[in-house]
Short mmCIF file of C-alpha atoms in Angstrom, two decimals:
data_model
loop_
_atom_site.label_atom_id
_atom_site.label_comp_id
_atom_site.label_asym_id
_atom_site.label_seq_id
_atom_site.Cartn_x
_atom_site.Cartn_y
_atom_site.Cartn_z
CA LEU A 1260 157.12 68.47 49.04
CA HIS A 1261 156.07 71.67 47.34
CA ALA A 1262 152.91 69.96 46.07
CA GLY A 1263 152.14 68.70 49.56
CA GLU A 1264 152.53 72.14 51.10
CA GLU A 1265 150.28 73.68 48.45
CA GLN A 1266 147.65 71.01 49.03
CA PHE A 1267 147.82 71.69 52.77
CA ARG A 1268 147.27 75.40 52.17
CA ARG A 1269 144.22 74.71 49.97
CA ALA A 1270 142.80 72.49 52.67
CA ILE A 1271 143.20 75.36 55.16
CA GLN A 1272 141.56 77.80 52.75
CA ASP A 1273 138.50 75.56 52.32
CA ALA A 1274 138.19 74.60 56.01
CA PRO A 1275 134.68 75.10 57.50
CA ILE A 1276 136.17 76.66 60.64
CA PRO A 1277 138.49 79.64 61.18
CA VAL A 1278 142.09 78.43 60.47
CA ILE A 1279 145.33 80.44 60.18
CA MET A 1280 148.82 79.34 59.14
CA TYR A 1281 151.84 81.55 59.63
CA ALA A 1282 155.64 81.22 59.74
CA GLU A 1283 158.00 81.93 62.62
CA ASP A 1284 159.03 85.23 61.03
CA GLY A 1285 155.41 86.36 61.34
CA GLN A 1286 154.34 85.98 57.72
CA VAL A 1287 150.71 84.86 57.41
CA LEU A 1288 150.82 82.03 54.90
CA GLN A 1289 147.13 81.17 54.69
CA ILE A 1290 143.76 81.88 56.33
CA SER A 1291 140.50 80.07 55.69
CA ARG A 1292 137.53 81.65 53.99
CA THR A 1293 135.54 81.09 57.18
CA TRP A 1294 138.16 83.13 59.04
CA THR A 1295 137.55 86.03 56.65
CA GLU A 1296 133.76 85.60 56.80
CA LEU A 1297 133.70 85.77 60.59
CA THR A 1298 136.30 88.50 61.13
CA GLY A 1299 136.05 90.55 57.96
CA TYR A 1300 139.86 90.46 57.54
CA THR A 1301 141.33 89.35 54.20
CA PRO A 1302 144.91 88.09 53.72
CA GLU A 1303 145.79 91.57 52.47
CA ASP A 1304 144.53 93.10 55.75
CA ILE A 1305 146.72 90.85 57.93
CA PRO A 1306 149.93 90.04 56.00
CA THR A 1307 151.72 89.34 59.29
CA PHE A 1308 150.66 87.70 62.53
CA ASP A 1309 151.54 90.90 64.43
CA ALA A 1310 149.08 92.78 62.23
CA TRP A 1311 146.42 90.24 63.21
CA LEU A 1312 147.31 90.41 66.89
CA ASN A 1313 147.17 94.21 67.01
CA ARG A 1314 143.88 94.38 65.13
CA ALA A 1315 142.07 91.47 66.76
CA TYR A 1316 143.27 91.35 70.36
CA GLY A 1317 144.07 94.91 71.34
CA LEU A 1318 145.48 94.93 74.88
CA GLY A 1319 145.48 91.12 74.95
CA ALA A 1320 147.86 90.85 71.99
CA GLU A 1321 151.01 90.49 74.13
CA ALA A 1322 149.65 87.49 76.02
CA VAL A 1323 148.78 85.70 72.78
CA ARG A 1324 152.19 86.59 71.29
CA ALA A 1325 153.92 85.09 74.33
CA HIS A 1326 152.01 81.82 73.91
CA MET A 1327 153.02 81.63 70.25
CA HIS A 1328 156.69 82.17 71.08
CA GLN A 1329 156.47 79.25 73.51
CA LEU A 1330 155.20 77.06 70.67
CA PHE A 1331 158.03 78.12 68.36
CA ARG A 1332 160.61 77.45 71.07
CA GLY A 1333 159.13 74.04 71.73
CA ASP A 1334 158.32 74.87 75.35
CA THR A 1335 154.81 73.54 74.78
CA ARG A 1336 153.24 71.40 72.09
CA ARG A 1337 149.77 72.94 72.06
CA MET A 1338 148.24 76.22 73.09
CA GLU A 1339 144.52 76.33 73.95
CA ALA A 1340 142.62 79.39 75.12
CA ALA A 1341 139.27 81.17 75.04
CA LEU A 1342 139.85 84.44 73.21
CA ASP A 1343 137.77 87.52 72.50
CA VAL A 1344 138.36 88.63 68.91
CA ILE A 1345 137.56 92.10 67.57
CA THR A 1346 136.32 91.91 63.97
CA ARG A 1347 137.00 94.48 61.30
CA ALA A 1348 133.48 95.88 61.93
CA GLY A 1349 134.32 96.33 65.62
CA GLU A 1350 132.18 93.42 66.80
CA CYS A 1351 133.44 91.19 69.59
CA ARG A 1352 133.32 87.45 68.89
CA HIS A 1353 134.20 84.65 71.27
CA TRP A 1354 136.54 81.92 70.02
CA SER A 1355 137.81 78.70 71.50
CA PHE A 1356 141.32 78.76 70.00
CA SER A 1357 143.83 75.93 69.62
CA ALA A 1358 147.31 76.21 68.01
CA SER A 1359 150.30 73.92 67.47
CA ALA A 1360 153.64 73.93 65.58
CA PRO A 1361 153.51 70.77 63.43
CA GLY A 1362 156.92 71.11 61.75
CA LEU A 1363 158.94 72.95 59.09
CA LEU A 1364 158.10 74.49 55.77
CA ASN A 1365 159.93 73.53 52.61
CA ASP A 1366 162.16 76.56 53.08
CA GLY A 1367 163.09 75.41 56.58
CA ARG A 1368 160.96 77.86 58.54
CA ARG A 1369 158.88 76.64 61.42
CA PHE A 1370 155.16 77.36 61.17
CA ILE A 1371 152.08 77.32 63.35
CA VAL A 1372 148.55 76.29 62.51
CA GLY A 1373 145.80 77.84 64.64
CA MET A 1374 142.17 76.72 64.58
CA ALA A 1375 139.15 78.22 66.27
CA LEU A 1376 135.57 77.37 67.08
CA ASP A 1377 133.28 80.42 67.07
CA ILE A 1378 131.36 80.08 70.33
CA THR A 1379 129.83 83.55 70.22
CA GLU A 1380 126.23 82.37 70.08
CA GLY A 1381 126.80 79.82 72.79
CA ARG A 1382 128.57 82.38 74.95
CA LEU A 1383 125.70 84.85 74.48
CA VAL A 1384 123.19 82.17 75.41
CA GLU A 1385 125.29 81.24 78.41
CA GLN A 1386 125.60 84.88 79.41
CA ALA A 1387 121.86 85.44 78.99
CA LEU A 1388 121.20 82.33 81.04
CA ARG A 1389 123.49 83.55 83.81
CA GLN A 1390 121.82 86.96 83.74
CA SER A 1391 118.41 85.33 83.79
CA GLU A 1392 119.42 83.13 86.70
CA GLU A 1393 120.79 86.15 88.53
CA ARG A 1394 117.61 88.13 87.90
CA LEU A 1395 115.54 85.19 89.07
CA ARG A 1396 117.69 84.88 92.18
CA LEU A 1397 117.29 88.58 92.91
CA ILE A 1398 113.54 88.39 92.34
CA VAL A 1399 113.20 85.39 94.63
CA GLU A 1400 115.41 86.93 97.31
CA ASN A 1401 113.73 90.33 97.21
CA ALA A 1402 110.12 89.20 96.89
CA ARG A 1403 109.63 89.33 100.64
CA GLU A 1404 105.86 89.57 100.33
CA TYR A 1405 105.78 86.17 98.60
CA ALA A 1406 106.82 82.78 99.91
CA ILE A 1407 108.63 81.02 97.05
CA PHE A 1408 110.05 77.53 97.38
CA SER A 1409 110.63 74.48 95.22
CA MET A 1410 110.27 70.79 95.97
CA ASP A 1411 111.32 67.56 94.31
CA LEU A 1412 108.74 65.04 93.18
CA GLU A 1413 108.63 63.61 96.70
CA ARG A 1414 107.62 67.10 97.94
CA ARG A 1415 110.94 67.59 99.74
CA ILE A 1416 111.99 71.24 99.86
CA THR A 1417 114.99 72.10 97.65
CA ILE A 1418 114.91 75.92 97.49
CA TRP A 1419 113.61 78.28 100.21
CA SER A 1420 113.33 82.02 99.53
CA THR A 1421 113.80 84.94 101.90
CA GLY A 1422 110.08 85.65 101.55
CA ALA A 1423 109.24 82.09 102.61
CA GLU A 1424 111.46 82.52 105.65
CA SER A 1425 109.79 85.84 106.47
CA ILE A 1426 106.22 84.55 106.12
CA LEU A 1427 106.59 81.04 107.53
CA GLY A 1428 109.35 81.62 110.08
CA TYR A 1429 111.62 78.73 109.04
CA GLY A 1430 115.24 79.34 108.01
CA GLN A 1431 116.76 77.53 105.02
CA GLU A 1432 118.81 75.23 107.23
CA GLU A 1433 115.62 74.09 108.96
CA VAL A 1434 113.58 73.15 105.91
CA ILE A 1435 115.88 72.10 103.06
CA GLY A 1436 115.24 68.39 102.60
CA GLN A 1437 112.12 68.48 104.77
CA SER A 1438 108.60 67.79 103.51
CA GLY A 1439 106.77 70.79 102.12
CA ASP A 1440 103.65 69.44 103.83
CA LEU A 1441 104.78 71.20 107.01
CA ILE A 1442 103.04 74.42 105.93
CA PHE A 1443 99.61 72.73 105.89
CA THR A 1444 97.33 72.48 108.91
CA PRO A 1445 97.08 69.06 110.58
CA GLU A 1446 93.48 68.80 109.35
CA ASP A 1447 94.48 69.43 105.72
CA ARG A 1448 97.39 66.98 105.96
CA ALA A 1449 95.05 64.32 107.33
CA ASP A 1450 92.61 65.07 104.52
CA GLY A 1451 95.30 64.62 101.84
CA ALA A 1452 95.35 68.25 100.66
CA PRO A 1453 99.14 68.33 99.94
CA GLU A 1454 98.93 65.21 97.76
CA ARG A 1455 95.91 66.49 95.83
CA GLU A 1456 97.53 69.87 95.18
CA ALA A 1457 100.76 68.29 93.91
CA ALA A 1458 98.86 65.79 91.75
CA GLN A 1459 96.79 68.57 90.16
CA ALA A 1460 99.89 70.68 89.46
CA LEU A 1461 101.62 67.72 87.77
CA ALA A 1462 98.52 66.75 85.78
CA GLU A 1463 97.29 70.20 84.76
CA GLY A 1464 100.42 72.35 85.06
CA ARG A 1465 99.18 74.39 88.01
CA ALA A 1466 96.98 74.23 91.08
CA SER A 1467 95.51 77.25 92.86
CA ASP A 1468 95.58 77.25 96.62
CA GLU A 1469 93.62 79.33 99.11
CA ARG A 1470 93.49 77.92 102.60
CA TRP A 1471 94.76 78.25 106.14
CA HIS A 1472 98.48 77.54 106.59
CA VAL A 1473 100.72 77.11 109.63
CA ARG A 1474 103.81 79.11 110.62
CA LYS A 1475 106.76 77.73 112.54
CA GLY A 1476 105.33 78.88 115.85
CA GLY A 1477 101.98 77.23 115.17
CA SER A 1478 100.03 80.40 114.31
CA HIS A 1479 97.64 80.20 111.38
CA PHE A 1480 97.36 82.56 108.40
CA TRP A 1481 95.31 82.63 105.21
CA GLY A 1482 97.59 81.87 102.26
CA SER A 1483 96.71 82.44 98.63
CA GLY A 1484 98.87 81.28 95.75
CA VAL A 1485 99.64 78.64 93.17
CA MET A 1486 101.74 75.50 92.71
CA THR A 1487 103.23 74.75 89.28
CA ALA A 1488 105.10 71.80 87.83
CA MET A 1489 108.76 72.30 86.83
CA ARG A 1490 109.82 70.38 83.70
CA ASP A 1491 113.06 69.79 81.83
CA ASP A 1492 113.73 70.32 78.11
CA ARG A 1493 112.06 67.00 77.31
CA GLY A 1494 108.92 67.94 79.21
CA GLN A 1495 109.60 65.57 82.06
CA ALA A 1496 108.48 66.73 85.50
CA ILE A 1497 111.47 67.37 87.75
CA GLY A 1498 109.85 69.16 90.67
CA LEU A 1499 107.25 71.56 91.99
CA LEU A 1500 107.31 75.32 92.55
CA LYS A 1501 105.01 76.96 95.07
CA ILE A 1502 104.39 80.72 95.29
CA PHE A 1503 101.92 82.24 97.73
CA ARG A 1504 101.43 85.18 100.07
CA ASP A 1505 99.81 85.98 103.38
CA GLU A 1506 96.31 87.28 102.55
CA THR A 1507 94.92 87.18 106.08
CA ALA A 1508 94.38 90.94 106.32
CA ALA A 1509 92.82 91.10 102.84
CA ARG A 1510 90.51 88.18 103.67
CA ASP A 1511 89.44 89.77 106.95
CA ALA A 1512 88.79 93.07 105.16
CA LYS A 1513 86.77 91.29 102.47
CA LEU A 1514 84.67 89.46 105.05
CA ALA A 1515 84.14 92.71 106.97
CA LEU A 1516 83.10 94.46 103.75
CA GLU A 1517 80.69 91.66 102.88
CA GLU A 1518 79.20 91.86 106.37
CA SER A 1519 78.90 95.65 106.07
CA LEU A 1520 77.25 95.33 102.66
CA SER A 1521 74.88 92.74 104.08
CA THR A 1522 74.04 95.07 106.96
CA VAL A 1523 73.52 97.97 104.56
CA GLU A 1524 71.32 95.82 102.33
CA ARG A 1525 69.21 94.74 105.31
CA ALA A 1526 68.90 98.36 106.43
CA ARG A 1527 67.96 99.44 102.90
CA SER A 1528 65.37 96.71 102.65
CA GLU A 1529 63.92 97.64 106.04
CA ALA A 1530 63.89 101.32 105.05
CA GLU A 1531 62.05 100.52 101.82
CA VAL A 1532 59.46 98.54 103.74
CA ALA A 1533 59.07 101.40 106.23
CA ALA A 1534 58.79 103.92 103.38
CA ARG A 1535 56.08 101.86 101.67
CA GLU A 1536 54.20 101.56 104.94
CA LYS A 1537 54.53 105.32 105.51
CA ASP A 1538 53.30 106.09 101.99
CA HIS A 1539 50.35 103.76 102.45
CA PHE A 1540 49.54 105.39 105.78
CA LEU A 1541 49.69 108.90 104.29
CA ALA A 1542 47.50 107.91 101.36
CA VAL A 1543 44.90 106.33 103.63
CA LEU A 1544 45.10 109.24 106.09
CA SER A 1545 44.69 111.81 103.32
CA HIS A 1546 41.68 109.99 101.93
CA GLU A 1547 40.04 109.57 105.34
CA LEU A 1548 40.61 113.21 106.28
CA ARG A 1549 39.41 114.51 102.91
CA THR A 1550 36.17 112.52 102.87
CA PRO A 1551 34.40 114.51 105.65
CA LEU A 1552 35.50 117.80 104.07
CA THR A 1553 33.45 117.25 100.92
CA PRO A 1554 30.02 117.68 102.57
CA VAL A 1555 31.36 120.71 104.46
CA ILE A 1556 32.39 122.38 101.17
CA LEU A 1557 29.02 121.58 99.59
CA ALA A 1558 27.14 122.90 102.61
CA VAL A 1559 29.12 126.16 102.63
CA ARG A 1560 28.52 126.68 98.91
CA THR A 1561 24.78 126.09 99.42
CA LEU A 1562 24.59 128.56 102.29
CA LEU A 1563 26.59 131.21 100.41
CA SER A 1564 24.21 130.95 97.49
CA ASP A 1565 21.40 132.19 99.76
CA LYS A 1566 21.12 135.92 99.00
CA ALA A 1567 19.11 136.53 102.17
CA LEU A 1568 21.90 135.31 104.43
CA PRO A 1569 23.12 138.02 106.87
CA HIS A 1570 26.47 139.63 106.03
CA THR A 1571 28.12 138.43 109.25
CA PHE A 1572 27.18 134.85 108.37
CA CYS A 1573 28.65 135.28 104.89
CA ASP A 1574 31.99 136.41 106.34
CA ALA A 1575 32.08 133.43 108.67
CA LEU A 1576 31.18 131.01 105.88
CA THR A 1577 33.85 132.55 103.62
CA MET A 1578 36.45 132.01 106.36
CA ILE A 1579 35.29 128.40 106.73
CA GLN A 1580 35.48 127.92 102.96
CA ARG A 1581 39.01 129.37 102.79
CA ASN A 1582 40.31 127.15 105.60
CA VAL A 1583 38.65 124.05 104.19
CA HIS A 1584 40.40 124.76 100.87
CA LEU A 1585 43.72 125.12 102.73
CA GLN A 1586 43.09 121.80 104.46
CA THR A 1587 42.28 120.22 101.10
CA GLN A 1588 45.50 121.60 99.60
CA LEU A 1589 47.50 120.16 102.50
CA LEU A 1590 45.97 116.75 101.89
CA ASP A 1591 46.74 117.06 98.16
CA ASP A 1592 50.35 117.82 99.07
CA LEU A 1593 50.51 114.70 101.22
CA LEU A 1594 49.26 112.63 98.29
CA ASP A 1595 51.83 114.27 96.01
CA VAL A 1596 54.60 113.34 98.43
CA THR A 1597 53.56 109.68 98.31
CA ARG A 1598 53.53 109.82 94.50
CA ILE A 1599 57.00 111.40 94.45
CA SER A 1600 58.46 108.77 96.78
CA ARG A 1601 56.98 106.03 94.59
CA VAL A 1602 58.14 107.76 91.39
CA LYS A 1603 54.53 107.79 90.26
CA MET A 1604 54.06 111.48 89.46
CA GLU A 1605 52.07 111.55 86.23
CA LEU A 1606 52.21 114.50 83.85
CA VAL A 1607 49.58 115.59 81.34
CA ARG A 1608 51.89 116.95 78.65
CA GLU A 1609 50.77 119.68 76.25
CA PRO A 1610 52.19 122.91 74.81
CA ILE A 1611 52.34 125.55 77.55
CA ASP A 1612 53.03 129.27 77.63
CA LEU A 1613 55.04 129.37 80.86
CA HIS A 1614 54.52 133.12 81.23
CA ALA A 1615 50.76 132.54 81.27
CA ALA A 1616 51.16 129.79 83.88
CA ILE A 1617 53.24 132.17 86.01
CA MET A 1618 50.62 134.89 85.72
CA ARG A 1619 47.89 132.51 86.91
CA ALA A 1620 50.05 131.61 89.91
CA VAL A 1621 50.47 135.34 90.58
CA GLN A 1622 46.72 135.81 90.40
CA VAL A 1623 46.11 133.06 92.97
CA SER A 1624 48.85 134.41 95.27
CA SER A 1625 47.91 138.09 95.05
CA PRO A 1626 45.50 138.09 98.03
CA ASP A 1627 48.29 136.83 100.35
CA MET A 1628 50.72 139.51 99.13
CA GLU A 1629 48.10 142.27 99.29
CA SER A 1630 47.19 141.33 102.86
CA LYS A 1631 50.84 142.04 103.86
CA SER A 1632 51.24 145.13 101.64
CA GLN A 1633 54.03 143.39 99.71
CA ARG A 1634 55.16 144.82 96.37
CA LEU A 1635 55.42 142.45 93.40
CA ALA A 1636 57.71 143.28 90.47
CA LEU A 1637 57.32 141.33 87.22
CA GLU A 1638 59.90 141.28 84.42
CA LEU A 1639 59.06 138.38 82.12
CA ALA A 1640 61.67 139.15 79.47
CA ALA A 1641 62.21 135.66 78.00
CA SER A 1642 61.44 135.70 74.27
CA GLU A 1643 61.10 131.90 74.18
CA HIS A 1644 58.64 130.82 76.86
CA TRP A 1645 56.79 127.89 75.33
CA LEU A 1646 57.43 124.33 76.48
CA VAL A 1647 55.73 120.95 76.60
CA GLY A 1648 54.57 119.96 80.05
CA ASP A 1649 51.82 119.73 82.62
CA ALA A 1650 50.21 123.16 83.07
CA LYS A 1651 48.68 122.30 86.43
CA ARG A 1652 51.97 121.03 87.86
CA LEU A 1653 54.02 124.00 86.65
CA GLN A 1654 51.43 126.49 87.88
CA GLN A 1655 51.63 124.70 91.24
CA VAL A 1656 55.44 125.10 91.23
CA PHE A 1657 55.27 128.88 90.93
CA TRP A 1658 52.32 129.11 93.30
CA ASN A 1659 54.42 127.27 95.92
CA LEU A 1660 57.38 129.59 95.33
CA LEU A 1661 55.21 132.72 95.56
CA LYS A 1662 53.40 131.38 98.62
CA ASN A 1663 56.75 130.76 100.34
CA ALA A 1664 58.07 134.17 99.31
CA SER A 1665 55.02 135.91 100.75
CA LYS A 1666 54.97 133.79 103.93
CA PHE A 1667 58.64 134.45 104.81
CA THR A 1668 58.74 138.11 103.71
CA PRO A 1669 57.65 140.71 106.28
CA GLU A 1670 54.93 143.28 105.65
CA GLY A 1671 55.97 145.89 103.10
CA GLY A 1672 58.62 143.60 101.61
CA GLU A 1673 59.37 143.03 97.94
CA ILE A 1674 58.96 140.01 95.68
CA GLU A 1675 60.33 139.83 92.13
CA ILE A 1676 59.73 137.41 89.28
CA ARG A 1677 62.10 137.60 86.30
CA SER A 1678 62.47 135.38 83.25
CA ALA A 1679 65.19 135.11 80.60
CA ASN A 1680 66.54 132.64 78.06
CA ASP A 1681 69.82 130.77 78.24
CA SER A 1682 70.97 128.19 75.67
CA GLY A 1683 67.53 126.94 74.70
CA ARG A 1684 66.15 127.06 78.23
CA ILE A 1685 63.91 129.45 80.08
CA VAL A 1686 65.24 130.63 83.44
CA VAL A 1687 62.81 132.04 86.03
CA ASP A 1688 64.01 133.71 89.25
CA VAL A 1689 61.67 134.27 92.20
CA ARG A 1690 63.39 136.64 94.64
CA ASP A 1691 62.18 137.98 97.97
CA THR A 1692 63.46 140.22 100.77
CA GLY A 1693 62.40 137.80 103.49
CA ILE A 1694 64.13 135.90 106.28
CA GLY A 1695 66.47 133.95 103.96
CA PHE A 1696 68.44 130.94 105.19
CA GLU A 1697 72.00 129.83 105.83
CA PRO A 1698 73.81 128.74 102.61
CA GLU A 1699 74.37 125.20 103.90
CA ALA A 1700 70.57 124.69 104.03
CA ALA A 1701 70.17 125.27 100.27
CA GLU A 1702 69.87 121.55 99.46
CA ARG A 1703 68.07 120.47 102.61
CA ILE A 1704 65.04 122.72 102.16
CA PHE A 1705 63.95 120.72 99.09
CA LYS A 1706 63.49 117.55 101.15
CA ALA A 1707 60.00 116.59 102.29
CA PHE A 1708 59.12 117.62 105.86
CA GLU A 1709 62.27 119.77 106.07
CA GLN A 1710 62.65 123.44 106.94
CA ALA A 1711 65.80 125.56 107.08
CA ASN A 1712 65.51 125.32 110.90
CA ARG A 1713 62.91 124.31 113.48
CA SER A 1714 62.12 127.87 114.50
CA ILE A 1715 60.60 128.42 111.05
CA THR A 1716 58.03 125.71 111.67
CA ARG A 1717 57.27 127.21 115.07
CA ASP A 1718 56.99 130.81 113.82
CA PHE A 1719 55.48 130.36 110.34
CA GLY A 1720 53.77 126.98 110.38
CA GLY A 1721 53.78 124.49 107.51
CA ILE A 1722 55.23 121.00 107.32
CA GLY A 1723 57.75 121.48 104.52
CA LEU A 1724 56.11 119.82 101.52
CA GLY A 1725 55.80 122.63 98.97
CA LEU A 1726 59.43 122.83 97.89
CA ALA A 1727 59.80 119.04 97.75
CA ILE A 1728 56.79 118.86 95.42
CA ALA A 1729 58.09 121.78 93.34
CA LYS A 1730 61.49 120.09 92.91
CA ALA A 1731 59.91 116.79 91.84
CA SER A 1732 57.63 118.55 89.34
CA VAL A 1733 60.46 120.60 87.80
CA GLU A 1734 62.75 117.57 87.49
CA ALA A 1735 59.92 115.53 85.95
CA HIS A 1736 59.90 118.20 83.20
CA GLY A 1737 63.66 117.79 82.61
CA GLY A 1738 64.47 120.99 84.49
CA THR A 1739 66.28 122.06 87.64
CA ILE A 1740 65.45 124.16 90.67
CA ARG A 1741 67.90 125.65 93.13
CA ALA A 1742 67.85 128.06 96.05
CA LYS A 1743 70.32 130.72 97.12
CA SER A 1744 70.58 133.02 100.14
CA ALA A 1745 73.37 135.04 101.70
CA GLY A 1746 72.12 134.12 105.18
CA GLY A 1747 69.44 134.93 107.72
CA GLY A 1748 67.59 138.18 106.99
CA GLN A 1749 69.18 138.44 103.51
CA GLY A 1750 66.24 137.24 101.45
CA ALA A 1751 66.23 134.27 99.08
CA THR A 1752 66.22 133.55 95.36
CA PHE A 1753 64.73 130.41 93.81
CA THR A 1754 65.77 129.68 90.22
CA VAL A 1755 63.82 127.36 87.92
CA GLU A 1756 65.28 126.25 84.57
CA LEU A 1757 63.18 124.39 82.00
CA PRO A 1758 63.80 123.33 78.38
CA CYS A 1759 61.93 125.44 75.82
CA GLU A 1760 59.96 124.34 72.76
CA GLU A 1761 59.08 126.38 69.68
CA LYS A 1762 55.55 127.80 69.87
CA ARG A 1763 53.03 125.93 67.72
CA ALA A 1764 50.22 127.77 66.02
CA ASP A 1765 47.57 125.51 67.51
CA SER A 1766 49.06 125.52 71.00
CA GLN A 1767 46.75 126.43 73.79
CA ILE A 1768 47.26 126.81 77.50
CA ASN A 1769 45.13 124.51 79.56
CA ASP A 1770 42.92 127.16 81.12
CA GLN A 1771 41.35 124.58 83.35
CA ALA A 1772 44.62 124.05 85.28
CA GLU A 1773 44.13 124.75 88.93
CA LEU A 1774 45.79 124.02 92.23
#
């Protein structure tokens, strides 16, 4: 008998599952190694069953103790329960526990053998699955912007979300067990669209869907979504899941945008055609108007070369010559505008002393300023004033600015030209005490055929080309030009910024540059 009991204890010790053996007086007689491995408790830690109960079950110890007393009394033959066990490390493990009282020990004491299956991993998986299912349920129920429903392989509806009810108008009780084809238009059903979509989802895993659908009341909406195949652990198809949303508003907006873009593109194309026709017209007009001026200029020069010509005739011829030159300049401006609009402005680049170019513009403009008794102040203080560019074009820029300053400044007014350097650039300000303009016109005045207001054209003449040409020329040189005024009667300042270059020993200004 003693040998049999000892053999039984060794079998418990080597058992691959948690096993405990204890006597009715509470003495723990044996625990398996697996018991110790899973709980961390050695036989020395739990010499009595009460010690085990208090350590492992906490507040649940009394319930377990009561079950064990029932076994000892013979009230029940087997005790089975799912128990949460606290290990020595404080970890909670889930056990499926079974205990029975098989008989008496050699010393006459009754004993109990308890065995457990550690189901912790399974319980965690089960718990995670429940949580996942709950999250999925919440997602499905709260995704009101999406219609979500599942179907069996016969396309009968098995699950119907709140979003599906909201979008399609059917309640669960109306559609469960019904064909999912009911959301398709009669035309699509007749054409076999539901069958094709399901077949594609089963064959390829998913099928995209963008088409008109039908609500309960018969109204149509544009639905966009996807159908996927649902499969079991073996990969066998068990149903279909469809998720889509009402995209009617987005589709309408997209179509409206496409129509607007198409309209804009047509308008742009028409504007480009009109601009090309306008440029061609201006070029032809300029040429036709300039052609008859050439013999006039030659005739005037011939007459002026006659030393015997009376003085009064000379004055008249000089006036004719001056006005013909003005007309020629206007025609040149028209040609420049057509070049600007076609991005065809060509530059003859060479090293330029910008101060020298400014001084030539001053020389050309001086007669206009002198005729109105205007005072000109020069302060060309920039130490770096060489750059690479087109001398004729840049001289024209400052001639235009000085011409404007003189035109819009009353008799006795002041005009200033100042230069300075700033971060590798030369900055030139042309300031006057003239009529100025409202600040909001600062950008507009650089557009061709624009003036600050119509009264300027009426009172001062001109068609608004000079500043447009100046802006194009400056920008073609990698520079900027801007205008500033505090308002009417407050004068104006035009600022030109251009990138500088180091002076080269062999650099020469193109003295032939002219307007």
